[in-house]
Amino acid sequence: MARYTDAVCRQCRREGLKMFLKGDRCYSEKCAVDRRPYAPGQHGQGRKKPSEYGTQLREKQKARRHYGVLERQFGLYFNMATGMSGQTGDNLLSLLERRLDNVIYRLGFAMSRAEARQTVTHGHVTVNGRRVNIPSFLVKPGMTVALSNKSRGNDKFKTVIENNASRPIPQWLSLDRERAQASVVALPVREDIDLPIEEHLIVELYSK
């Protein structure tokens, strides 16, 4: 499975905002965005005002990096969103939100989406009682997502869930924290997605 293996803090610095890709580190004084609030590279502090294309590209990259999706897969999601009824930008974000690794992160079962992806691939997650190890699996209303019985008693997961107890849960998910499981009650809509992404710019970029 292809994945990004370089330093993820560079991605946050390039986009100029915290995307919480490193879990606990993002909340500490070691956060690279706080320590070096400028783009990485030799010319990071001297970048000019971006062009229209550059602004659109940054929004696409921001969305990709938030969800940990590579370029080709992001394009496939956009094609899926185009074929759905409704606003293409809203559909795109809804599809990305429905990824199983993102659901695990949203529920507070992992400190970051990268950790959530690892949790899924290592077989710690079940959907409707069956183990699913595909991070890109798209959940649907009526499905039940949970940690496996064995993983539920793991001290690591207990600590993570306790530390994330204050994390707000999206309205399209209903969480039973004690049982480490949740129900998908609806499809996510734009109001449920709290990411600073201007999806219309992504649509404009792909429409060229």
mmCIF file of C-alpha atoms in Angstrom:
data_model
loop_
_atom_site.group_PDB
_atom_site.id
_atom_site.type_symbol
_atom_site.label_atom_id
_atom_site.label_comp_id
_atom_site.label_asym_id
_atom_site.label_seq_id
_atom_site.Cartn_x
_atom_site.Cartn_y
_atom_site.Cartn_z
ATOM 1 C CA MET A 1 0.000 0.000 0.000
ATOM 2 C CA ALA A 2 1.501 3.335 -1.086
ATOM 3 C CA ARG A 3 1.726 6.016 1.574
ATOM 4 C CA TYR A 4 3.577 9.211 2.409
ATOM 5 C CA THR A 5 6.759 8.419 4.354
ATOM 6 C CA ASP A 6 8.457 11.825 4.659
ATOM 7 C CA ALA A 7 8.247 14.124 7.696
ATOM 8 C CA VAL A 8 4.560 15.029 8.124
ATOM 9 C CA CYS A 9 5.366 18.242 10.015
ATOM 10 C CA ARG A 10 6.617 19.634 6.694
ATOM 11 C CA GLN A 11 3.086 19.271 5.353
ATOM 12 C CA CYS A 12 1.586 21.364 8.155
ATOM 13 C CA ARG A 13 4.248 24.033 7.689
ATOM 14 C CA ARG A 14 3.654 24.113 3.934
ATOM 15 C CA GLU A 15 -0.078 24.639 4.391
ATOM 16 C CA GLY A 16 0.478 27.167 7.185
ATOM 17 C CA LEU A 17 -1.814 25.528 9.757
ATOM 18 C CA LYS A 18 -1.965 22.666 12.217
ATOM 19 C CA MET A 19 -3.464 19.548 10.679
ATOM 20 C CA PHE A 20 -2.778 17.438 13.790
ATOM 21 C CA LEU A 21 -0.896 14.781 11.831
ATOM 22 C CA LYS A 22 1.407 13.868 14.737
ATOM 23 C CA GLY A 23 -1.114 13.386 17.533
ATOM 24 C CA ASP A 24 0.233 14.461 20.939
ATOM 25 C CA ARG A 25 3.167 16.379 19.454
ATOM 26 C CA CYS A 26 0.787 18.840 17.771
ATOM 27 C CA TYR A 27 -0.496 19.929 21.196
ATOM 28 C CA SER A 28 2.977 20.454 22.690
ATOM 29 C CA GLU A 29 5.619 23.162 22.410
ATOM 30 C CA LYS A 30 7.470 20.881 19.966
ATOM 31 C CA CYS A 31 4.903 21.526 17.229
ATOM 32 C CA ALA A 32 6.793 22.548 14.085
ATOM 33 C CA VAL A 33 4.109 25.059 13.034
ATOM 34 C CA ASP A 34 4.546 26.959 16.296
ATOM 35 C CA ARG A 35 8.335 26.803 16.227
ATOM 36 C CA ARG A 36 8.794 27.592 12.532
ATOM 37 C CA PRO A 37 5.616 29.222 11.175
ATOM 38 C CA TYR A 38 6.768 29.405 7.566
ATOM 39 C CA ALA A 39 6.950 27.039 4.622
ATOM 40 C CA PRO A 40 9.818 24.499 4.581
ATOM 41 C CA GLY A 41 12.717 24.725 2.191
ATOM 42 C CA GLN A 42 15.415 27.241 1.308
ATOM 43 C CA HIS A 43 12.916 29.833 0.082
ATOM 44 C CA GLY A 44 10.171 29.124 2.593
ATOM 45 C CA GLN A 45 10.305 32.563 4.203
ATOM 46 C CA GLY A 46 10.392 34.483 0.947
ATOM 47 C CA ARG A 47 7.467 33.088 -0.993
ATOM 48 C CA LYS A 48 5.467 35.505 -3.129
ATOM 49 C CA LYS A 49 1.713 35.912 -3.150
ATOM 50 C CA PRO A 50 0.264 32.751 -4.772
ATOM 51 C CA SER A 51 -1.527 32.862 -8.110
ATOM 52 C CA GLU A 52 -5.133 31.783 -8.574
ATOM 53 C CA TYR A 53 -3.923 28.336 -9.582
ATOM 54 C CA GLY A 54 -1.575 28.239 -6.589
ATOM 55 C CA THR A 55 -4.427 29.052 -4.201
ATOM 56 C CA GLN A 56 -6.597 26.297 -5.670
ATOM 57 C CA LEU A 57 -3.724 23.836 -5.523
ATOM 58 C CA ARG A 58 -3.082 24.603 -1.858
ATOM 59 C CA GLU A 59 -6.716 23.834 -0.990
ATOM 60 C CA LYS A 60 -6.493 20.477 -2.765
ATOM 61 C CA GLN A 61 -3.222 19.642 -1.041
ATOM 62 C CA LYS A 62 -4.662 20.700 2.296
ATOM 63 C CA ALA A 63 -7.620 18.333 1.882
ATOM 64 C CA ARG A 64 -5.385 15.469 0.740
ATOM 65 C CA ARG A 65 -3.030 15.892 3.657
ATOM 66 C CA HIS A 66 -5.761 16.230 6.260
ATOM 67 C CA TYR A 67 -7.118 12.827 5.266
ATOM 68 C CA GLY A 68 -3.797 11.217 4.318
ATOM 69 C CA VAL A 69 -4.883 10.437 0.759
ATOM 70 C CA LEU A 70 -2.471 10.206 -2.166
ATOM 71 C CA GLU A 71 -2.987 12.052 -5.456
ATOM 72 C CA ARG A 72 -4.480 9.259 -7.553
ATOM 73 C CA GLN A 73 -6.910 8.195 -4.847
ATOM 74 C CA PHE A 74 -8.003 11.784 -4.281
ATOM 75 C CA GLY A 75 -8.775 12.048 -7.999
ATOM 76 C CA LEU A 76 -10.918 8.913 -7.766
ATOM 77 C CA TYR A 77 -12.867 10.427 -4.881
ATOM 78 C CA PHE A 78 -13.423 13.579 -6.925
ATOM 79 C CA ASN A 79 -14.758 11.526 -9.847
ATOM 80 C CA MET A 80 -17.120 9.733 -7.459
ATOM 81 C CA ALA A 81 -18.290 13.063 -6.036
ATOM 82 C CA THR A 82 -18.935 14.411 -9.532
ATOM 83 C CA GLY A 83 -21.262 11.513 -10.307
ATOM 84 C CA MET A 84 -23.339 12.038 -7.160
ATOM 85 C CA SER A 85 -26.312 14.373 -6.811
ATOM 86 C CA GLY A 86 -25.728 17.643 -4.984
ATOM 87 C CA GLN A 87 -22.713 19.937 -4.687
ATOM 88 C CA THR A 88 -19.505 18.249 -5.865
ATOM 89 C CA GLY A 89 -17.378 19.890 -3.164
ATOM 90 C CA ASP A 90 -19.728 18.814 -0.381
ATOM 91 C CA ASN A 91 -19.878 15.291 -1.817
ATOM 92 C CA LEU A 92 -16.090 15.110 -1.924
ATOM 93 C CA LEU A 93 -15.669 16.020 1.729
ATOM 94 C CA SER A 94 -18.488 13.670 2.706
ATOM 95 C CA LEU A 95 -16.742 10.761 0.984
ATOM 96 C CA LEU A 96 -13.450 11.557 2.703
ATOM 97 C CA GLU A 97 -15.198 11.811 6.077
ATOM 98 C CA ARG A 98 -16.747 8.376 5.604
ATOM 99 C CA ARG A 99 -13.369 6.657 5.323
ATOM 100 C CA LEU A 100 -13.008 4.120 8.118
ATOM 101 C CA ASP A 101 -9.673 5.513 9.310
ATOM 102 C CA ASN A 102 -11.214 8.979 9.604
ATOM 103 C CA VAL A 103 -14.189 7.565 11.523
ATOM 104 C CA ILE A 104 -11.818 5.917 14.026
ATOM 105 C CA TYR A 105 -10.027 9.246 14.473
ATOM 106 C CA ARG A 106 -13.284 11.183 14.846
ATOM 107 C CA LEU A 107 -14.472 8.764 17.523
ATOM 108 C CA GLY A 108 -11.322 9.352 19.570
ATOM 109 C CA PHE A 109 -9.987 5.818 19.183
ATOM 110 C CA ALA A 110 -6.700 7.224 17.827
ATOM 111 C CA MET A 111 -4.662 10.400 18.368
ATOM 112 C CA SER A 112 -4.202 11.102 14.644
ATOM 113 C CA ARG A 113 -5.512 9.859 11.312
ATOM 114 C CA ALA A 114 -2.189 8.138 10.666
ATOM 115 C CA GLU A 115 -2.562 6.242 13.942
ATOM 116 C CA ALA A 116 -6.169 5.469 13.044
ATOM 117 C CA ARG A 117 -5.021 4.059 9.692
ATOM 118 C CA GLN A 118 -2.571 1.814 11.482
ATOM 119 C CA THR A 119 -5.274 0.741 13.937
ATOM 120 C CA VAL A 120 -7.456 -0.362 11.029
ATOM 121 C CA THR A 121 -4.739 -2.144 9.045
ATOM 122 C CA HIS A 122 -3.631 -4.070 12.143
ATOM 123 C CA GLY A 123 -7.100 -5.560 12.492
ATOM 124 C CA HIS A 124 -8.312 -3.769 15.630
ATOM 125 C CA VAL A 125 -11.582 -2.536 14.069
ATOM 126 C CA THR A 126 -14.851 -4.258 13.247
ATOM 127 C CA VAL A 127 -17.783 -3.086 11.139
ATOM 128 C CA ASN A 128 -21.114 -4.759 11.908
ATOM 129 C CA GLY A 129 -19.205 -7.335 13.936
ATOM 130 C CA ARG A 130 -16.809 -8.306 11.137
ATOM 131 C CA ARG A 131 -13.145 -7.331 11.104
ATOM 132 C CA VAL A 132 -12.242 -4.769 8.432
ATOM 133 C CA ASN A 133 -8.606 -3.864 7.763
ATOM 134 C CA ILE A 134 -9.092 -1.485 4.826
ATOM 135 C CA PRO A 135 -8.642 2.184 5.872
ATOM 136 C CA SER A 136 -10.484 3.472 2.785
ATOM 137 C CA PHE A 137 -13.628 1.425 3.545
ATOM 138 C CA LEU A 138 -16.618 3.779 3.309
ATOM 139 C CA VAL A 139 -19.119 3.522 6.146
ATOM 140 C CA LYS A 140 -22.845 3.915 5.556
ATOM 141 C CA PRO A 141 -25.816 4.818 7.775
ATOM 142 C CA GLY A 142 -26.899 1.848 9.879
ATOM 143 C CA MET A 143 -23.404 0.423 10.248
ATOM 144 C CA THR A 144 -21.777 -0.170 13.638
ATOM 145 C CA VAL A 145 -18.063 0.580 13.992
ATOM 146 C CA ALA A 146 -16.199 -0.749 17.033
ATOM 147 C CA LEU A 147 -12.883 -1.858 18.412
ATOM 148 C CA SER A 148 -12.565 -5.631 18.485
ATOM 149 C CA ASN A 149 -13.238 -7.372 21.803
ATOM 150 C CA LYS A 150 -9.548 -8.095 22.319
ATOM 151 C CA SER A 151 -8.450 -4.550 21.476
ATOM 152 C CA ARG A 152 -11.126 -3.014 23.688
ATOM 153 C CA GLY A 153 -9.338 -4.367 26.762
ATOM 154 C CA ASN A 154 -5.912 -3.161 25.617
ATOM 155 C CA ASP A 155 -4.417 -0.575 27.996
ATOM 156 C CA LYS A 156 -3.185 1.532 25.095
ATOM 157 C CA PHE A 157 -6.652 1.952 23.624
ATOM 158 C CA LYS A 158 -8.136 2.598 27.060
ATOM 159 C CA THR A 159 -5.637 5.428 27.572
ATOM 160 C CA VAL A 160 -6.232 6.929 24.128
ATOM 161 C CA ILE A 161 -10.013 6.864 24.552
ATOM 162 C CA GLU A 162 -9.708 8.436 28.005
ATOM 163 C CA ASN A 163 -7.400 11.177 26.717
ATOM 164 C CA ASN A 164 -9.821 11.952 23.872
ATOM 165 C CA ALA A 165 -12.928 11.968 26.068
ATOM 166 C CA SER A 166 -13.401 15.706 25.509
ATOM 167 C CA ARG A 167 -13.083 15.501 21.718
ATOM 168 C CA PRO A 168 -16.395 16.519 20.102
ATOM 169 C CA ILE A 169 -18.127 13.724 18.194
ATOM 170 C CA PRO A 170 -19.752 14.615 14.841
ATOM 171 C CA GLN A 171 -23.548 14.516 14.822
ATOM 172 C CA TRP A 172 -23.591 11.826 12.135
ATOM 173 C CA LEU A 173 -21.967 9.402 14.588
ATOM 174 C CA SER A 174 -23.437 8.078 17.855
ATOM 175 C CA LEU A 175 -20.721 6.919 20.260
ATOM 176 C CA ASP A 176 -20.944 4.486 23.155
ATOM 177 C CA ARG A 177 -17.573 5.217 24.751
ATOM 178 C CA GLU A 178 -17.798 2.505 27.420
ATOM 179 C CA ARG A 179 -18.298 -0.195 24.805
ATOM 180 C CA ALA A 180 -15.870 1.471 22.343
ATOM 181 C CA GLN A 181 -18.379 1.335 19.522
ATOM 182 C CA ALA A 182 -20.444 3.766 17.488
ATOM 183 C CA SER A 183 -23.343 3.777 15.083
ATOM 184 C CA VAL A 184 -23.405 5.684 11.801
ATOM 185 C CA VAL A 185 -26.726 7.511 12.034
ATOM 186 C CA ALA A 186 -26.518 9.630 8.877
ATOM 187 C CA LEU A 187 -24.279 10.713 6.038
ATOM 188 C CA PRO A 188 -21.938 13.586 6.982
ATOM 189 C CA VAL A 189 -22.924 16.997 5.641
ATOM 190 C CA ARG A 190 -20.748 20.078 5.255
ATOM 191 C CA GLU A 191 -21.828 21.513 8.615
ATOM 192 C CA ASP A 192 -20.436 18.400 10.334
ATOM 193 C CA ILE A 193 -16.951 18.885 8.884
ATOM 194 C CA ASP A 194 -14.888 21.357 10.889
ATOM 195 C CA LEU A 195 -11.856 21.500 8.583
ATOM 196 C CA PRO A 196 -10.713 24.891 7.169
ATOM 197 C CA ILE A 197 -11.087 23.813 3.542
ATOM 198 C CA GLU A 198 -12.655 25.853 0.738
ATOM 199 C CA GLU A 199 -13.910 22.967 -1.335
ATOM 200 C CA HIS A 200 -15.169 25.166 -4.178
ATOM 201 C CA LEU A 201 -11.541 25.977 -5.008
ATOM 202 C CA ILE A 202 -10.829 22.252 -5.412
ATOM 203 C CA VAL A 203 -13.763 21.944 -7.802
ATOM 204 C CA GLU A 204 -12.467 24.930 -9.788
ATOM 205 C CA LEU A 205 -9.021 23.343 -9.981
ATOM 206 C CA TYR A 206 -10.318 20.052 -11.374
ATOM 207 C CA SER A 207 -12.675 21.873 -13.762
ATOM 208 C CA LYS A 208 -9.813 23.467 -15.702
#
